[in-house]
Short mmCIF file of N, CA, C and O in Angstrom, two decimals:
data_model
loop_
_atom_site.label_atom_id
_atom_site.label_comp_id
_atom_site.label_asym_id
_atom_site.label_seq_id
_atom_site.Cartn_x
_atom_site.Cartn_y
_atom_site.Cartn_z
N MET G 1 -138.06 30.70 -198.92
CA MET G 1 -139.37 31.28 -199.01
C MET G 1 -140.40 30.32 -198.44
O MET G 1 -140.12 29.14 -198.28
N ASP G 2 -141.56 30.87 -198.15
CA ASP G 2 -142.70 30.08 -197.72
C ASP G 2 -143.32 29.46 -198.97
O ASP G 2 -142.90 29.74 -200.10
N THR G 3 -144.34 28.63 -198.80
CA THR G 3 -144.97 27.95 -199.94
C THR G 3 -146.41 28.41 -200.13
O THR G 3 -146.71 29.07 -201.11
N ASP G 4 -147.30 28.07 -199.20
CA ASP G 4 -148.73 28.35 -199.35
C ASP G 4 -148.98 29.85 -199.49
O ASP G 4 -148.51 30.64 -198.67
N GLU G 5 -149.69 30.22 -200.53
CA GLU G 5 -150.02 31.61 -200.83
C GLU G 5 -148.78 32.46 -201.12
O GLU G 5 -148.87 33.68 -201.14
N THR G 6 -147.64 31.80 -201.33
CA THR G 6 -146.41 32.49 -201.71
C THR G 6 -145.90 31.92 -203.03
O THR G 6 -145.63 32.67 -203.96
N LEU G 7 -145.75 30.60 -203.12
CA LEU G 7 -145.36 29.95 -204.38
C LEU G 7 -146.56 29.53 -205.20
O LEU G 7 -146.45 29.34 -206.41
N TRP G 8 -147.68 29.36 -204.55
CA TRP G 8 -148.91 28.94 -205.22
C TRP G 8 -150.12 29.44 -204.45
O TRP G 8 -150.01 29.82 -203.30
N LYS G 9 -151.26 29.41 -205.12
CA LYS G 9 -152.53 29.79 -204.49
C LYS G 9 -153.12 28.54 -203.87
O LYS G 9 -153.34 27.55 -204.56
N GLY G 10 -153.35 28.58 -202.57
CA GLY G 10 -153.91 27.43 -201.89
C GLY G 10 -153.00 26.95 -200.77
O GLY G 10 -151.91 27.48 -200.55
N ILE G 11 -153.50 25.92 -200.07
CA ILE G 11 -152.81 25.37 -198.90
C ILE G 11 -152.48 23.90 -199.19
O ILE G 11 -153.38 23.09 -199.41
N ALA G 12 -151.20 23.57 -199.18
CA ALA G 12 -150.75 22.23 -199.54
C ALA G 12 -151.47 21.14 -198.76
O ALA G 12 -151.99 20.19 -199.33
N GLY G 13 -151.50 21.27 -197.43
CA GLY G 13 -152.07 20.23 -196.59
C GLY G 13 -153.57 20.10 -196.69
O GLY G 13 -154.12 19.04 -196.43
N GLU G 14 -154.25 21.15 -197.09
CA GLU G 14 -155.71 21.12 -197.18
C GLU G 14 -156.19 20.91 -198.61
O GLU G 14 -157.15 20.19 -198.85
N ASP G 15 -155.55 21.56 -199.57
CA ASP G 15 -156.01 21.52 -200.95
C ASP G 15 -155.36 20.41 -201.78
O ASP G 15 -155.91 19.98 -202.79
N GLY G 16 -154.17 19.97 -201.39
CA GLY G 16 -153.48 18.91 -202.10
C GLY G 16 -152.94 19.36 -203.45
O GLY G 16 -153.07 20.50 -203.87
N VAL G 17 -152.31 18.40 -204.13
CA VAL G 17 -151.63 18.66 -205.42
C VAL G 17 -152.57 19.30 -206.43
O VAL G 17 -152.21 20.27 -207.09
N ASP G 18 -153.75 18.76 -206.58
CA ASP G 18 -154.67 19.26 -207.60
C ASP G 18 -155.45 20.49 -207.15
O ASP G 18 -156.05 21.17 -207.98
N GLY G 19 -155.42 20.80 -205.85
CA GLY G 19 -156.17 21.92 -205.34
C GLY G 19 -155.42 23.23 -205.31
O GLY G 19 -156.03 24.29 -205.29
N VAL G 20 -154.09 23.17 -205.31
CA VAL G 20 -153.32 24.41 -205.36
C VAL G 20 -153.16 24.81 -206.82
O VAL G 20 -153.16 23.96 -207.71
N ALA G 21 -153.04 26.11 -207.06
CA ALA G 21 -152.95 26.59 -208.43
C ALA G 21 -151.79 27.57 -208.56
O ALA G 21 -151.57 28.40 -207.68
N VAL G 22 -151.08 27.44 -209.67
CA VAL G 22 -150.02 28.39 -209.98
C VAL G 22 -150.62 29.38 -210.98
O VAL G 22 -150.51 29.23 -212.19
N THR G 23 -151.33 30.37 -210.43
CA THR G 23 -151.95 31.39 -211.26
C THR G 23 -150.87 32.37 -211.74
O THR G 23 -149.72 32.30 -211.30
N GLU G 24 -151.25 33.28 -212.59
CA GLU G 24 -150.28 34.18 -213.24
C GLU G 24 -149.32 34.88 -212.27
O GLU G 24 -148.11 34.85 -212.50
N PRO G 25 -149.80 35.51 -211.19
CA PRO G 25 -148.83 36.17 -210.29
C PRO G 25 -147.83 35.18 -209.68
O PRO G 25 -146.65 35.50 -209.54
N PHE G 26 -148.29 33.99 -209.33
CA PHE G 26 -147.40 32.98 -208.75
C PHE G 26 -146.44 32.43 -209.80
O PHE G 26 -145.28 32.16 -209.51
N ARG G 27 -146.91 32.29 -211.04
CA ARG G 27 -146.04 31.83 -212.13
C ARG G 27 -144.91 32.84 -212.35
O ARG G 27 -143.74 32.47 -212.45
N ARG G 28 -145.26 34.13 -212.39
CA ARG G 28 -144.24 35.16 -212.57
C ARG G 28 -143.24 35.16 -211.42
O ARG G 28 -142.03 35.32 -211.63
N PHE G 29 -143.73 34.98 -210.20
CA PHE G 29 -142.83 34.93 -209.05
C PHE G 29 -141.89 33.73 -209.15
O PHE G 29 -140.69 33.84 -208.90
N GLN G 30 -142.42 32.58 -209.54
CA GLN G 30 -141.58 31.40 -209.70
C GLN G 30 -140.55 31.60 -210.81
O GLN G 30 -139.39 31.18 -210.66
N GLU G 31 -140.93 32.24 -211.89
CA GLU G 31 -139.97 32.54 -212.96
C GLU G 31 -138.85 33.43 -212.43
O GLU G 31 -137.67 33.23 -212.76
N PHE G 32 -139.22 34.42 -211.61
CA PHE G 32 -138.22 35.29 -210.98
C PHE G 32 -137.25 34.47 -210.13
O PHE G 32 -136.04 34.68 -210.17
N LEU G 33 -137.79 33.53 -209.35
CA LEU G 33 -136.94 32.70 -208.50
C LEU G 33 -136.00 31.82 -209.33
O LEU G 33 -134.83 31.65 -208.97
N VAL G 34 -136.49 31.27 -210.43
CA VAL G 34 -135.62 30.47 -211.31
C VAL G 34 -134.50 31.36 -211.85
O VAL G 34 -133.33 30.94 -211.90
N HIS G 35 -134.84 32.58 -212.23
CA HIS G 35 -133.82 33.52 -212.71
C HIS G 35 -132.78 33.79 -211.62
O HIS G 35 -131.56 33.82 -211.89
N GLN G 36 -133.23 33.96 -210.38
CA GLN G 36 -132.31 34.18 -209.26
C GLN G 36 -131.41 32.96 -209.06
O GLN G 36 -130.21 33.10 -208.82
N ARG G 37 -131.99 31.79 -209.14
CA ARG G 37 -131.21 30.54 -209.01
C ARG G 37 -130.16 30.46 -210.12
O ARG G 37 -129.01 30.13 -209.87
N ASN G 38 -130.56 30.78 -211.35
CA ASN G 38 -129.63 30.75 -212.47
C ASN G 38 -128.52 31.79 -212.33
O ASN G 38 -127.44 31.63 -212.89
N ALA G 39 -128.80 32.84 -211.56
CA ALA G 39 -127.79 33.88 -211.31
C ALA G 39 -126.87 33.50 -210.15
O ALA G 39 -125.98 34.27 -209.79
N GLY G 40 -127.10 32.34 -209.55
CA GLY G 40 -126.21 31.84 -208.50
C GLY G 40 -126.71 31.99 -207.08
O GLY G 40 -126.01 31.64 -206.14
N ARG G 41 -127.93 32.46 -206.91
CA ARG G 41 -128.47 32.59 -205.56
C ARG G 41 -129.06 31.26 -205.09
O ARG G 41 -129.56 30.48 -205.90
N LEU G 42 -128.97 31.02 -203.80
CA LEU G 42 -129.51 29.79 -203.22
C LEU G 42 -130.97 30.00 -202.88
O LEU G 42 -131.34 31.02 -202.30
N ILE G 43 -131.80 29.02 -203.21
CA ILE G 43 -133.23 29.09 -202.93
C ILE G 43 -133.56 27.95 -201.95
O ILE G 43 -133.23 26.79 -202.21
N ALA G 44 -134.23 28.30 -200.86
CA ALA G 44 -134.64 27.31 -199.87
C ALA G 44 -136.12 27.50 -199.56
O ALA G 44 -136.66 28.60 -199.70
N VAL G 45 -136.75 26.43 -199.14
CA VAL G 45 -138.15 26.46 -198.72
C VAL G 45 -138.19 26.28 -197.21
O VAL G 45 -137.61 25.33 -196.67
N ILE G 46 -138.86 27.21 -196.54
CA ILE G 46 -139.09 27.13 -195.11
C ILE G 46 -140.59 27.34 -194.92
O ILE G 46 -141.10 28.42 -195.20
N SER G 47 -141.28 26.29 -194.48
CA SER G 47 -142.73 26.34 -194.47
C SER G 47 -143.30 25.53 -193.32
O SER G 47 -142.76 24.48 -192.98
N LYS G 48 -144.38 26.01 -192.76
CA LYS G 48 -145.11 25.24 -191.75
C LYS G 48 -146.05 24.31 -192.50
O LYS G 48 -147.21 24.65 -192.77
N ASN G 49 -145.50 23.18 -192.88
CA ASN G 49 -146.18 22.18 -193.68
C ASN G 49 -145.55 20.83 -193.42
O ASN G 49 -144.53 20.74 -192.73
N ILE G 50 -146.10 19.81 -194.03
CA ILE G 50 -145.51 18.48 -194.02
C ILE G 50 -144.70 18.35 -195.31
O ILE G 50 -145.21 18.64 -196.40
N THR G 51 -143.46 17.92 -195.18
CA THR G 51 -142.55 17.86 -196.34
C THR G 51 -143.16 17.10 -197.50
O THR G 51 -143.09 17.57 -198.64
N LYS G 52 -143.77 15.95 -197.26
CA LYS G 52 -144.30 15.15 -198.37
C LYS G 52 -145.41 15.89 -199.12
O LYS G 52 -145.53 15.74 -200.34
N ASP G 53 -146.20 16.70 -198.42
CA ASP G 53 -147.24 17.48 -199.09
C ASP G 53 -146.62 18.52 -200.03
O ASP G 53 -147.07 18.68 -201.17
N VAL G 54 -145.60 19.21 -199.55
CA VAL G 54 -144.93 20.22 -200.37
C VAL G 54 -144.20 19.57 -201.54
O VAL G 54 -144.32 20.01 -202.69
N GLU G 55 -143.46 18.50 -201.28
CA GLU G 55 -142.73 17.83 -202.35
C GLU G 55 -143.68 17.24 -203.39
O GLU G 55 -143.35 17.23 -204.58
N SER G 56 -144.85 16.79 -202.97
CA SER G 56 -145.84 16.27 -203.93
C SER G 56 -146.25 17.35 -204.92
O SER G 56 -146.41 17.09 -206.11
N ILE G 57 -146.41 18.56 -204.44
CA ILE G 57 -146.78 19.66 -205.33
C ILE G 57 -145.65 19.93 -206.31
O ILE G 57 -145.87 20.08 -207.52
N PHE G 58 -144.41 19.96 -205.82
CA PHE G 58 -143.27 20.16 -206.71
C PHE G 58 -143.18 19.02 -207.75
O PHE G 58 -142.86 19.26 -208.91
N ASN G 59 -143.48 17.80 -207.33
CA ASN G 59 -143.36 16.64 -208.23
C ASN G 59 -144.53 16.49 -209.19
O ASN G 59 -144.33 16.02 -210.32
N GLU G 60 -145.73 16.84 -208.75
CA GLU G 60 -146.92 16.44 -209.50
C GLU G 60 -147.77 17.58 -210.06
O GLU G 60 -148.57 17.34 -210.96
N ASN G 61 -147.64 18.78 -209.54
CA ASN G 61 -148.47 19.87 -210.04
C ASN G 61 -147.86 20.40 -211.32
O ASN G 61 -146.74 20.94 -211.32
N THR G 62 -148.56 20.27 -212.42
CA THR G 62 -148.02 20.62 -213.74
C THR G 62 -147.85 22.12 -213.93
O THR G 62 -147.17 22.54 -214.87
N GLY G 63 -148.40 22.93 -213.04
CA GLY G 63 -148.25 24.37 -213.15
C GLY G 63 -146.94 24.90 -212.59
O GLY G 63 -146.57 26.05 -212.84
N MET G 64 -146.22 24.07 -211.85
CA MET G 64 -145.00 24.53 -211.20
C MET G 64 -143.92 24.88 -212.23
O MET G 64 -143.65 24.10 -213.14
N ILE G 65 -143.32 26.05 -212.06
CA ILE G 65 -142.17 26.48 -212.84
C ILE G 65 -140.90 26.13 -212.08
O ILE G 65 -139.94 25.60 -212.63
N LEU G 66 -140.88 26.43 -210.80
CA LEU G 66 -139.78 26.12 -209.91
C LEU G 66 -139.76 24.61 -209.68
O LEU G 66 -140.81 24.00 -209.46
N SER G 67 -138.59 23.99 -209.73
CA SER G 67 -138.50 22.55 -209.53
C SER G 67 -137.79 22.22 -208.22
O SER G 67 -137.12 23.08 -207.63
N LYS G 68 -137.91 20.98 -207.79
CA LYS G 68 -137.21 20.54 -206.58
C LYS G 68 -135.71 20.72 -206.74
O LYS G 68 -135.02 21.01 -205.78
N GLU G 69 -135.22 20.58 -207.94
CA GLU G 69 -133.79 20.72 -208.20
C GLU G 69 -133.31 22.16 -208.01
O GLU G 69 -132.11 22.40 -207.83
N ASP G 70 -134.22 23.12 -208.07
CA ASP G 70 -133.87 24.52 -207.85
C ASP G 70 -133.71 24.85 -206.36
O ASP G 70 -133.17 25.89 -206.01
N ILE G 71 -134.18 23.96 -205.50
CA ILE G 71 -134.23 24.20 -204.06
C ILE G 71 -133.04 23.53 -203.38
O ILE G 71 -132.84 22.33 -203.52
N ILE G 72 -132.29 24.31 -202.62
CA ILE G 72 -131.14 23.75 -201.91
C ILE G 72 -131.56 22.95 -200.68
O ILE G 72 -130.91 21.98 -200.31
N GLU G 73 -132.66 23.35 -200.04
CA GLU G 73 -133.11 22.68 -198.82
C GLU G 73 -134.60 22.93 -198.60
O GLU G 73 -135.10 24.02 -198.87
N PHE G 74 -135.28 21.90 -198.12
CA PHE G 74 -136.67 22.01 -197.68
C PHE G 74 -136.68 21.87 -196.16
O PHE G 74 -136.23 20.87 -195.63
N LYS G 75 -137.18 22.88 -195.48
CA LYS G 75 -137.39 22.80 -194.03
C LYS G 75 -138.87 23.02 -193.80
O LYS G 75 -139.34 24.14 -193.67
N CYS G 76 -139.59 21.91 -193.82
CA CYS G 76 -141.04 21.93 -193.62
C CYS G 76 -141.32 21.28 -192.27
O CYS G 76 -141.11 20.07 -192.11
N ASN G 77 -141.75 22.09 -191.33
CA ASN G 77 -142.03 21.60 -189.99
C ASN G 77 -142.84 22.67 -189.27
O ASN G 77 -143.27 23.64 -189.88
N TRP G 78 -143.04 22.48 -187.99
CA TRP G 78 -143.88 23.41 -187.23
C TRP G 78 -143.05 24.32 -186.32
O TRP G 78 -143.59 25.00 -185.47
N GLU G 79 -141.74 24.32 -186.52
CA GLU G 79 -140.86 25.21 -185.76
C GLU G 79 -141.05 26.64 -186.25
O GLU G 79 -141.48 26.86 -187.39
N PRO G 80 -140.68 27.62 -185.43
CA PRO G 80 -140.74 29.01 -185.92
C PRO G 80 -139.85 29.16 -187.16
O PRO G 80 -138.76 28.59 -187.24
N LYS G 81 -140.34 29.92 -188.12
CA LYS G 81 -139.58 30.09 -189.36
C LYS G 81 -138.23 30.73 -189.09
O LYS G 81 -137.24 30.39 -189.73
N SER G 82 -138.17 31.63 -188.12
CA SER G 82 -136.90 32.26 -187.76
C SER G 82 -135.88 31.22 -187.29
O SER G 82 -134.69 31.31 -187.61
N ALA G 83 -136.33 30.23 -186.53
CA ALA G 83 -135.44 29.16 -186.06
C ALA G 83 -134.94 28.33 -187.24
O ALA G 83 -133.78 27.91 -187.27
N ASN G 84 -135.81 28.08 -188.21
CA ASN G 84 -135.40 27.32 -189.38
C ASN G 84 -134.40 28.10 -190.23
O ASN G 84 -133.48 27.51 -190.80
N ILE G 85 -134.56 29.41 -190.31
CA ILE G 85 -133.58 30.23 -191.04
C ILE G 85 -132.23 30.17 -190.33
O ILE G 85 -131.20 29.98 -190.97
N SER G 86 -132.22 30.29 -189.03
CA SER G 86 -130.97 30.21 -188.26
C SER G 86 -130.31 28.85 -188.44
O SER G 86 -129.09 28.76 -188.62
N SER G 87 -131.10 27.80 -188.39
CA SER G 87 -130.58 26.45 -188.58
C SER G 87 -129.98 26.28 -189.97
O SER G 87 -128.88 25.74 -190.13
N LEU G 88 -130.68 26.76 -190.98
CA LEU G 88 -130.19 26.66 -192.35
C LEU G 88 -128.90 27.47 -192.52
O LEU G 88 -127.96 27.02 -193.17
N ALA G 89 -128.85 28.63 -191.91
CA ALA G 89 -127.64 29.46 -191.98
C ALA G 89 -126.44 28.72 -191.39
O ALA G 89 -125.35 28.72 -191.98
N ARG G 90 -126.64 28.06 -190.26
CA ARG G 90 -125.55 27.27 -189.65
C ARG G 90 -125.14 26.13 -190.57
O ARG G 90 -123.95 25.90 -190.77
N GLU G 91 -126.11 25.41 -191.12
CA GLU G 91 -125.81 24.28 -192.00
C GLU G 91 -125.02 24.70 -193.23
O GLU G 91 -124.15 23.97 -193.70
N LEU G 92 -125.34 25.87 -193.77
CA LEU G 92 -124.69 26.35 -194.99
C LEU G 92 -123.49 27.26 -194.70
O LEU G 92 -122.83 27.72 -195.63
N ASN G 93 -123.23 27.50 -193.41
CA ASN G 93 -122.14 28.37 -192.99
C ASN G 93 -122.29 29.77 -193.60
O ASN G 93 -121.35 30.33 -194.16
N LEU G 94 -123.51 30.30 -193.51
CA LEU G 94 -123.83 31.63 -194.01
C LEU G 94 -124.35 32.49 -192.87
O LEU G 94 -124.91 31.98 -191.90
N ASN G 95 -124.21 33.79 -193.01
CA ASN G 95 -124.73 34.73 -192.03
C ASN G 95 -126.25 34.82 -192.21
O ASN G 95 -126.72 35.07 -193.32
N PRO G 96 -127.03 34.63 -191.15
CA PRO G 96 -128.49 34.74 -191.28
C PRO G 96 -128.94 36.07 -191.86
O PRO G 96 -129.98 36.17 -192.48
N GLU G 97 -128.15 37.11 -191.66
CA GLU G 97 -128.50 38.43 -192.19
C GLU G 97 -128.39 38.50 -193.71
O GLU G 97 -128.87 39.45 -194.32
N SER G 98 -127.77 37.49 -194.32
CA SER G 98 -127.67 37.48 -195.78
C SER G 98 -128.90 36.83 -196.43
O SER G 98 -129.00 36.81 -197.65
N PHE G 99 -129.83 36.36 -195.62
CA PHE G 99 -131.03 35.71 -196.13
C PHE G 99 -132.14 36.73 -196.39
O PHE G 99 -132.28 37.70 -195.66
N VAL G 100 -132.92 36.47 -197.41
CA VAL G 100 -134.15 37.20 -197.68
C VAL G 100 -135.27 36.17 -197.57
O VAL G 100 -135.24 35.16 -198.28
N PHE G 101 -136.22 36.39 -196.67
CA PHE G 101 -137.32 35.45 -196.51
C PHE G 101 -138.59 36.06 -197.05
O PHE G 101 -138.96 37.17 -196.68
N ILE G 102 -139.26 35.33 -197.93
CA ILE G 102 -140.48 35.83 -198.56
C ILE G 102 -141.65 34.97 -198.09
O ILE G 102 -141.61 33.75 -198.21
N ASP G 103 -142.67 35.63 -197.56
CA ASP G 103 -143.82 34.96 -196.97
C ASP G 103 -145.06 35.79 -197.28
O ASP G 103 -144.96 37.00 -197.45
N ASP G 104 -146.21 35.16 -197.32
CA ASP G 104 -147.45 35.91 -197.56
C ASP G 104 -147.88 36.70 -196.33
O ASP G 104 -148.75 37.55 -196.42
N ASN G 105 -147.30 36.41 -195.18
CA ASN G 105 -147.64 37.16 -193.96
C ASN G 105 -146.68 38.31 -193.80
O ASN G 105 -146.13 38.60 -192.86
#
């Protein structure tokens, strides 16, 4: 999934750890993702961001329900998200068609 405006309200690179908020809709979505992870589904982050900005939010924002340990892979870069999904599929030896990508766009 994407991060900004998908896992939290705000933009990691602009708003920082204290500027993003896990409001009620985002909290419920994160709870859903934890439930999916507990059911055996793999959760990955694919975002046009800087990895350290995203990881800082996972590490330091007290509103986060989803943890870094719930995430199988972080692909934070400026490549097309479709390319990152294909790359992750190759790395995990999975069919790209088995992926569900969730984004605010």
